Coordinates of C-alpha atoms and ligand atoms in Angstrom, one line a residue:
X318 CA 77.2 122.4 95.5
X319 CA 77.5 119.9 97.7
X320 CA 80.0 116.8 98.1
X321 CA 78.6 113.1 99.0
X322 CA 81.0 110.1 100.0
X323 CA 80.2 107.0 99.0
X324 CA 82.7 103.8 100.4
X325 CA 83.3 100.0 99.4
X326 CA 80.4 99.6 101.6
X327 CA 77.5 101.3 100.4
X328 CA 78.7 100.2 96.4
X329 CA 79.1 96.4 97.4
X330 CA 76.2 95.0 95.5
X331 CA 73.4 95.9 93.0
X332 CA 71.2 96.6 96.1
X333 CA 73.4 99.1 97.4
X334 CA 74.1 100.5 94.4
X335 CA 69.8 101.4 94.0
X336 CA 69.9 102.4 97.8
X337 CA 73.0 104.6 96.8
X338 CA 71.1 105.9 94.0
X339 CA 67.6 106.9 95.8
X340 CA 70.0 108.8 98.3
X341 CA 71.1 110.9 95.5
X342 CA 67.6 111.4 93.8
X343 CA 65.8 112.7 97.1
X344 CA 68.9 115.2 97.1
X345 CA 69.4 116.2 93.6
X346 CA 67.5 119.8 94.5
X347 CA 71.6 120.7 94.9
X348 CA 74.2 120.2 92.4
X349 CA 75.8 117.6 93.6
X350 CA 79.9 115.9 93.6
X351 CA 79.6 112.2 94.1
X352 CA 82.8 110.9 95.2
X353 CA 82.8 107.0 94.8
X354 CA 85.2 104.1 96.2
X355 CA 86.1 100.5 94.6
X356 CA 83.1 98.4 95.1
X357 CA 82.5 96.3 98.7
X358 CA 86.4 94.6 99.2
X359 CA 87.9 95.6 95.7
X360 CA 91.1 96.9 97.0
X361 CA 92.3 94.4 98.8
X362 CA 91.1 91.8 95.7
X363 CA 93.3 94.2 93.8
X364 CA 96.0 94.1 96.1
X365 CA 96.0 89.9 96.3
X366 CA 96.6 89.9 92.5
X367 CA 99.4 92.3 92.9
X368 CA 100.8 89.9 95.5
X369 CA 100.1 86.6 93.3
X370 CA 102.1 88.7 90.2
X371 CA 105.3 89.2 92.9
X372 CA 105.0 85.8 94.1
X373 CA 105.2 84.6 90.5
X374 CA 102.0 82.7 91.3
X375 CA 99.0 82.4 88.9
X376 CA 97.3 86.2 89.2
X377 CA 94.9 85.8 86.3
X378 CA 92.3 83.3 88.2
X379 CA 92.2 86.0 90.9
X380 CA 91.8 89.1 88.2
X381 CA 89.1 86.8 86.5
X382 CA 87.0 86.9 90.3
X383 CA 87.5 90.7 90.1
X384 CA 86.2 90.2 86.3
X385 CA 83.3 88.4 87.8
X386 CA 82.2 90.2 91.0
X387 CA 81.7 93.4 88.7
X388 CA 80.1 91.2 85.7
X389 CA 77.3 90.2 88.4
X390 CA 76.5 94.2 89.9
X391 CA 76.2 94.9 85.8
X392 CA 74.1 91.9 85.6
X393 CA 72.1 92.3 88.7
X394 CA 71.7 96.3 87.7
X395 CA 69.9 95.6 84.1
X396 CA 72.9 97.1 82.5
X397 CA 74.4 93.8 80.7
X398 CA 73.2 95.6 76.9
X399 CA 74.7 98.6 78.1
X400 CA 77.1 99.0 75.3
X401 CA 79.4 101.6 76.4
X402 CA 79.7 100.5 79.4
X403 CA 80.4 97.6 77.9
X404 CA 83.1 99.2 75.9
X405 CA 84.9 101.3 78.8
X406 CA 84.7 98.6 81.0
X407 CA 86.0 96.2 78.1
X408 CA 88.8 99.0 77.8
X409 CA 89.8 99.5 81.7
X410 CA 90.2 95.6 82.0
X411 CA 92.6 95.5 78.5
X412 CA 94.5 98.6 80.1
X413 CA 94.9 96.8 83.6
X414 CA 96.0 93.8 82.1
X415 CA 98.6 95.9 80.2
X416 CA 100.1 97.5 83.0
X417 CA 100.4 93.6 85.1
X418 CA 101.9 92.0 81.9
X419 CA 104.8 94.9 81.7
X420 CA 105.3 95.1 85.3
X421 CA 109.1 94.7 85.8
X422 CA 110.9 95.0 89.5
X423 CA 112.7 97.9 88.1
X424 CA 109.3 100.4 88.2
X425 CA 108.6 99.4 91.9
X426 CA 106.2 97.8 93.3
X427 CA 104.5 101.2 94.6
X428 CA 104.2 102.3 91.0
X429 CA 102.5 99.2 89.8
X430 CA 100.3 99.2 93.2
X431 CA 98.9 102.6 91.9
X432 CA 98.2 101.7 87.9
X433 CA 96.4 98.5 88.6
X434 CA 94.4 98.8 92.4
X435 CA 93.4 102.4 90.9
X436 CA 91.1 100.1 88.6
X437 CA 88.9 99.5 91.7
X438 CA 87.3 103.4 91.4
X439 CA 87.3 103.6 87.8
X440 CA 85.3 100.3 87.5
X441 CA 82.6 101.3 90.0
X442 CA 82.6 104.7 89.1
X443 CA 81.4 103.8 85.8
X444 CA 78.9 101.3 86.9
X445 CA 77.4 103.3 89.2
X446 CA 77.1 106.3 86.7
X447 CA 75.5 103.9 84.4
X448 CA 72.9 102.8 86.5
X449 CA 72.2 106.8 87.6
X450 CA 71.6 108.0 83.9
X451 CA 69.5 104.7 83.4
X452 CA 67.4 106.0 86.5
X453 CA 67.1 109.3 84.5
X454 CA 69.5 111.1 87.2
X455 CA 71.9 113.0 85.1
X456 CA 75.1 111.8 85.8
X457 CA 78.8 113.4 84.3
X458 CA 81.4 111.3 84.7
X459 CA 84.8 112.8 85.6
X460 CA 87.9 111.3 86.1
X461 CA 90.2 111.9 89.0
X462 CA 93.5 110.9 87.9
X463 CA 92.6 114.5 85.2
X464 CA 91.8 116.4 88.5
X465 CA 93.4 115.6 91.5
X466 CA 97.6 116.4 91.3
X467 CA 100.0 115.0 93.5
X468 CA 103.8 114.6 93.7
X469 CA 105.6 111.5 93.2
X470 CA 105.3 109.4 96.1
X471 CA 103.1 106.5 94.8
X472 CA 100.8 104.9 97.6
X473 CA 100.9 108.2 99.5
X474 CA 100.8 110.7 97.6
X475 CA 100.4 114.5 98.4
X476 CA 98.1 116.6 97.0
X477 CA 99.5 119.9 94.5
X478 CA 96.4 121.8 96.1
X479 CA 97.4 124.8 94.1
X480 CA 97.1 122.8 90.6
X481 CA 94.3 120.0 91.7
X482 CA 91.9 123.5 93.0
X483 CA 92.7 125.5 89.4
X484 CA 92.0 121.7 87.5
X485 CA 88.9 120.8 89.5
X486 CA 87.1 124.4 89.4
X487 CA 87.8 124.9 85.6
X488 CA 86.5 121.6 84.9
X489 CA 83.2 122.0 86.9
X490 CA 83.0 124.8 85.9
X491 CA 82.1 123.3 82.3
X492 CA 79.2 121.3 83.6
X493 CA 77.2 123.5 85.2
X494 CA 74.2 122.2 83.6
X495 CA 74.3 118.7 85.0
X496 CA 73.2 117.6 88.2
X497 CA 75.4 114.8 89.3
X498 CA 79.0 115.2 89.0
X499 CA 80.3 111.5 89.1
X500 CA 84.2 111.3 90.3
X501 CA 86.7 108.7 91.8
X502 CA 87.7 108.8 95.8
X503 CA 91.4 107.6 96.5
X504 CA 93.3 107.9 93.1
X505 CA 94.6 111.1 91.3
X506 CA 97.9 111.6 89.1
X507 CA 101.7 113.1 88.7
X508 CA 102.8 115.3 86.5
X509 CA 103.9 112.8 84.1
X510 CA 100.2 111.6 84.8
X511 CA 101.1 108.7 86.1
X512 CA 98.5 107.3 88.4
X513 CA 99.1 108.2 92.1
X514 CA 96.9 107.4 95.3
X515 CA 96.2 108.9 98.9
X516 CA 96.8 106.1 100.9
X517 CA 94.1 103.2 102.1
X518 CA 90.6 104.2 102.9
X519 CA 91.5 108.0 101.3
X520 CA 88.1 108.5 99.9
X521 CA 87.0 110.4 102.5
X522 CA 90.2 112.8 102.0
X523 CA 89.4 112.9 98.6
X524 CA 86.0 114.3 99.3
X525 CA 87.6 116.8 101.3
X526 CA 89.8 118.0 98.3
X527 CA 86.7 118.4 95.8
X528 CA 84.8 120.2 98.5
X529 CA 87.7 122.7 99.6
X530 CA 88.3 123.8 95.8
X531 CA 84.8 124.3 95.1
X532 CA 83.8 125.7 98.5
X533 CA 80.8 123.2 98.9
X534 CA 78.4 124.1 101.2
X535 CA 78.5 120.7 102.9
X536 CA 80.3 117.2 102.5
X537 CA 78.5 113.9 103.4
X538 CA 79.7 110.5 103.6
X539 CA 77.7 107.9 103.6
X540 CA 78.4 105.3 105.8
X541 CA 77.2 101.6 107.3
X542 CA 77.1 102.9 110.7
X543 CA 74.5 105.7 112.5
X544 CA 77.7 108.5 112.6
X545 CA 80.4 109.0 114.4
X546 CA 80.0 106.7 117.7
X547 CA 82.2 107.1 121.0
X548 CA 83.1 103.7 120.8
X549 CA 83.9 100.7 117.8
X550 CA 80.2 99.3 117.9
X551 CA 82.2 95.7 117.1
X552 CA 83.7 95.9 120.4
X553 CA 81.0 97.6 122.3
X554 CA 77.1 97.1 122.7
X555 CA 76.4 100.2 124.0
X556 CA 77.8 103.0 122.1
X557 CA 76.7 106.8 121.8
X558 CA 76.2 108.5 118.6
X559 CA 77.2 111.9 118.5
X560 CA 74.7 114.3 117.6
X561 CA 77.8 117.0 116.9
X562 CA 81.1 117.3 117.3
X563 CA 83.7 119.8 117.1
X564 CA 86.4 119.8 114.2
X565 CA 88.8 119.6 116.1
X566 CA 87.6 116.6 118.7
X567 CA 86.8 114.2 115.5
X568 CA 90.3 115.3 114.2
X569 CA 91.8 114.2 117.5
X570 CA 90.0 110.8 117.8
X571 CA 91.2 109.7 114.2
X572 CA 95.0 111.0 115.4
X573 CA 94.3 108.2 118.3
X574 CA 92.9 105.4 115.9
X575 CA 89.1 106.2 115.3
X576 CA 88.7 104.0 111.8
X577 CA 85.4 106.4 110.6
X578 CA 86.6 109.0 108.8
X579 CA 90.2 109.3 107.2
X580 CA 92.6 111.4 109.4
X581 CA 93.8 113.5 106.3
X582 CA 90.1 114.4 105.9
X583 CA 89.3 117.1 108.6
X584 CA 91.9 119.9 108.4
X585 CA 91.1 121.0 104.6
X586 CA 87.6 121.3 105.5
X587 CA 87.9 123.0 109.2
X588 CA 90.3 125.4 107.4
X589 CA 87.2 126.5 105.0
X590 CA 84.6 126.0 107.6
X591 CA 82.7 123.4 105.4
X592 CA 80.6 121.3 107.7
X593 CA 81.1 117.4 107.4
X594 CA 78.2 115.3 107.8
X595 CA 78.3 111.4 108.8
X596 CA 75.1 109.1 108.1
X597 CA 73.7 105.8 107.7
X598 CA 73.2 105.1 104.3
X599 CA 70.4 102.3 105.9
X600 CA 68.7 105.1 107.5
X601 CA 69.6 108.4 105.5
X602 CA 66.9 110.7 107.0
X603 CA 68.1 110.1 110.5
X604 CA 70.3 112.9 111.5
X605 CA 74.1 111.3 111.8
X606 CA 76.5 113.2 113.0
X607 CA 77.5 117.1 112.2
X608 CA 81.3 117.7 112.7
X609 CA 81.6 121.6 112.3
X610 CA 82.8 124.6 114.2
X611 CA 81.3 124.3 117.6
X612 CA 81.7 123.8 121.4
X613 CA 80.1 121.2 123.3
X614 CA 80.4 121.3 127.2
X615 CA 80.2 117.5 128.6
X616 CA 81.0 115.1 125.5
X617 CA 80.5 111.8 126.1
X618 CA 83.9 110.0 126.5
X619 CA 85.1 108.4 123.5
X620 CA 87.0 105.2 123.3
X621 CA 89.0 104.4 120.7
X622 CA 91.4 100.7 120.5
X623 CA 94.6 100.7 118.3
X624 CA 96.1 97.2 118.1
X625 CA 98.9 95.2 116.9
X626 CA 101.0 97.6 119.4
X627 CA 104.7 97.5 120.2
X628 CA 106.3 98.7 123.3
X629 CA 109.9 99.4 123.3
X630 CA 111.8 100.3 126.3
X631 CA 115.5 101.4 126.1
X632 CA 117.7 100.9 129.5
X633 CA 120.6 102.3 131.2
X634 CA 122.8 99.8 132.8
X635 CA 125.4 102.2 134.2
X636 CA 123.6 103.5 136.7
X637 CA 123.6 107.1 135.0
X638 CA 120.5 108.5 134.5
X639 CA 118.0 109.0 131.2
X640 CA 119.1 112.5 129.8
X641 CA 118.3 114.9 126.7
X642 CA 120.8 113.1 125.0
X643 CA 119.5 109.6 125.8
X644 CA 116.4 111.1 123.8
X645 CA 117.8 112.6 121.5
X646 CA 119.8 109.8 120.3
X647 CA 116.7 107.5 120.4
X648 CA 114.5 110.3 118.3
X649 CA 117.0 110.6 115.8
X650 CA 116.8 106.7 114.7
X651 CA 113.0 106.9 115.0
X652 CA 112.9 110.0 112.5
X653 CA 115.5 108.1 110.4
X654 CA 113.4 104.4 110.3
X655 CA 110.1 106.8 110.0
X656 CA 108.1 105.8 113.1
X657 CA 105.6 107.2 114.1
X658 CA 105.3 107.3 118.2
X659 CA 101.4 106.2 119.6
X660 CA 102.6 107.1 123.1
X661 CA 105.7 107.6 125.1
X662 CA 107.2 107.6 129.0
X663 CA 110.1 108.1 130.8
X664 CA 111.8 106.9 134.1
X665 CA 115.3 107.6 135.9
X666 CA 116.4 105.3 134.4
X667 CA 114.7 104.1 130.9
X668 CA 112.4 105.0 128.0
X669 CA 109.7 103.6 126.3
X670 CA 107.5 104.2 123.4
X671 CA 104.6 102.5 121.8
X672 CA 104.6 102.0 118.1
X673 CA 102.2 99.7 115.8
X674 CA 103.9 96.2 115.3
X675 CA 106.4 96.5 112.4
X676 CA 108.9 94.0 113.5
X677 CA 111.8 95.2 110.5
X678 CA 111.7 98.6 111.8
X679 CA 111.9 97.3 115.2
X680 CA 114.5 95.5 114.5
X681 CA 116.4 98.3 112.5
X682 CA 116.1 100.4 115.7
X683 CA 117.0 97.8 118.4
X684 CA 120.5 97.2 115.9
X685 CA 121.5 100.5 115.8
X686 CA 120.5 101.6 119.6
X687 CA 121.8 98.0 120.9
X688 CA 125.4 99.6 121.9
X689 CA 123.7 102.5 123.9
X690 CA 120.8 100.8 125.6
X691 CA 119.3 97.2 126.6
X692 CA 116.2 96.8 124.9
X693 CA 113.3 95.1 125.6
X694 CA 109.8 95.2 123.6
X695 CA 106.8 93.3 123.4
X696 CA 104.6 93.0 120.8
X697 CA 101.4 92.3 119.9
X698 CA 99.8 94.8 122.2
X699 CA 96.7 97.1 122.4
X700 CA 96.9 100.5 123.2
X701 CA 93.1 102.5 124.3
X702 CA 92.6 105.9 124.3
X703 CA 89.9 107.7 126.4
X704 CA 88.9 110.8 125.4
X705 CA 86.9 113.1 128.0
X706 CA 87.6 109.8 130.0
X707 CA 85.6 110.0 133.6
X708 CA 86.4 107.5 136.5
X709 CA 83.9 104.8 135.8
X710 CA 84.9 104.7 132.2
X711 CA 88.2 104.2 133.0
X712 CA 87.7 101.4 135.7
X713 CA 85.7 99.4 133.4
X714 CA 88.4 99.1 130.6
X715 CA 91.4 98.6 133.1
X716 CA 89.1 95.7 134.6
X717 CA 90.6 92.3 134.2
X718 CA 93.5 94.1 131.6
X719 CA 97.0 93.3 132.6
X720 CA 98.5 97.1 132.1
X721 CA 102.1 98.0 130.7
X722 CA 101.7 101.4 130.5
X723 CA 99.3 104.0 131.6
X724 CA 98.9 107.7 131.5
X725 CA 96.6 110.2 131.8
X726 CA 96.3 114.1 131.1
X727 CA 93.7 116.4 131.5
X728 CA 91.7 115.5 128.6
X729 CA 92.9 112.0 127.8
X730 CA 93.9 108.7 129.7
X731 CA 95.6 106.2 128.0
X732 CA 96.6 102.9 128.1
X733 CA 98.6 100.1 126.6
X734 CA 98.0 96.2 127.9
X735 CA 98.3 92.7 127.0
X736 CA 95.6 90.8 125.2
Ligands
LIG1178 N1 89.2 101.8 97.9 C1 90.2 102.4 98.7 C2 90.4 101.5 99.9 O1 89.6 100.6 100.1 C3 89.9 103.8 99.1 C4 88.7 104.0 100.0 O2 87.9 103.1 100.1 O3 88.6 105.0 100.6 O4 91.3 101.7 100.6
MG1179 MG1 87.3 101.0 100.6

């Protein structure tokens, strides 16, 4: 068995969908778990009819382009007389509208993120395992929210790994005969099967889940770049591809910001020693990228931009110096307000940390530090992370950059400047 990720990207029009599909024919020697996302920019069409419904503006024009979009793949795919597809899809829209017409302030806005922008998977999932049994590759479609269990916390949901490992085996268990199993990335359920999801972009995690309970040889997602590059190819012309990488390197570059694969995804599969693969769905015999157990003397250094950054400095005026309790006091209202620190410094006499831009929390922290400290931030930052850095590297980003903060271990320089 092996695990393929497909994103919004490679599902973003009837073309893709075929190229998608002659991927998984010129592999379907293996048994294979096809995990897919919403089609091209779904979600976030999902997520502007949610914020239409709270603005008590008119949703049903922007629904009606979701309608649409997926009307024209079916269309474009020769599947407009399917009649079951017809039917589910007929269904899913009915069951979406449903949950948007009883939406109520009182169930949260989370809850109703997850029952509606949920919709995205189920939708392509079913067009795209459509089209695969009209190809005549035998496609089983299976549906996440049955599989993968979470607790309670809707838009980030953690994974029951003990319950969604027993689910997901007995179930696949039951269709060993077919070739493609067909499933959703991103979504999975409570226990009062409600609909829950991972977080934005959680596909990739996903894959990682059906892999680890089925110990799959190998997952693969599929993606619009070569693999994993040392540097955002929209920022940079001249960018390495990694041939391999260690688990634990690409785990670190997602920790400092690298967008390519989910940061949730790595660990479950290190911790099983399942190799992850990362390829071009344009070219899908070139090699990609193998992130697995391994050590590789002289990586290339990778450079990887966060932005929308905030830097936050907190001040003595007294003349005392920054102490353990200085921190501690600071820490304390960042655990409470749930930041999350990108980077932090120290002087005699202040401290300073960088955080992405929220300017609430910001705000929630500078009220309840404001007797302690002066405070000063600035916003709208970028932070860059160098991993492996080397000397030239590092002189040609700090060119021209007007530096707030700087730092550098053995391993990693970093820095946070004005744009
Ligand atoms: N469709 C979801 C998103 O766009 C999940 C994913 O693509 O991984 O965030
Ligand atoms: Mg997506």
């Amino acid at each position: 068995m092996k695990v393929f990720k497909f994103g919004g990207a490679s599902v973003k029009d009837a073309d893709s969908v075929k190229n998608m599909a002659s991927i998984i024919e010129a592999h379907n020697a293996d048994q294979l778990m096809v995990i897919v996302s919403a089609m091209g920019k779904m979600t976030n069409a999902f997520e502007a009819v949610l914020q239409r419904l709270i603005d008590e503006e008119d949703y049903i024009s922007s629904l009606q382009t979701i309608k649409d979009f997926h009307a024209k793949i079916i269309a474009d795919l020769g599947l407009k007389g399917n009649q079951q597809l017809n039917q589910e899809i007929q269904q899913d829209f009915e069951n979406l509208s449903h949950e948007l017409e009883r939406f109520s302030s009182s169930l949260g806005y989370d809850y109703l993120y997850d029952q509606t922008v949920s919709f995205g998977e189920i939708l392509s999932t079913r067009i795209v395992s459509a089209y695969l049994n009209t190809r005549q590759i035998k496609t089983t479609w299976l549906d996440a929210r049955k599989l993968v269990k979470t607790d309670n916390i809707h838009r980030q949901a953690k994974v029951d790994w003990g319950a969604t490992q027993n689910i997901i085996r007995s179930q696949v268990a039951q269709h060993k005969e077919t070739k493609i199993l067909l499933t959703q990335g991103f979504i999975g359920s409570n226990a009062k099967f409600n609909t829950t999801t991972l977080g934005r972009e959680g596909s990739d995690f996903s894959a990682a889940i059906f892999a680890t309970s089925l110990g799959a040889e190998s997952v693969t997602i599929w993606k619009d770049v070569p693999g994993v590059l040392n540097a955002d190819p929209k920022k940079f012309s001249d960018t390495v591809l990694f041939d391999q990488l260690p688990y634990k390197e690409a785990a670190e570059m997602t920790y400092y910001g690298a967008t390519v694969i989910h940061p949730k995804t790595i660990k479950p599969l290190a911790q099983k020693g399942i190799p992850l693969y990362v390829k071009s769905f344009e070219n899908p015999d070139a090699n990609g990228t193998l992130i697995n157990e391994c050590v590789i003397p002289n990586l290339a250094p990778a450079i990887i931009h966060k932005d929308k950054q905030t830097v936050i400095s907190f001040k003595i005026s007294d003349f005392s110096f920054i102490n353990e309790q200085h921190i501690h006091l600071i820490f304390e209202h960042i655990n409470r307000n749930h930041l999350t620190i990108n980077l932090m410094q120290n002087s005699a006499i202040s401290f300073t940390i960088c955080m992405d831009d929220n300017p609430v929390k910001r705000e929630q922290l500078r009220m309840a530090l404001k007797e302690d400290f002066l405070i000063y931030y600035n916003e709208g930052l970028e932070m860059i992370t160098i991993k492996n850095y080397n000397q030239a590297t590092i002189e040609a980003l700090m060119k021209d950059k007007q530096i707030i903060i700087e730092q550098r271990s053995r391993n990693n320089f970093q820095m946070v400047y004005k744009v």
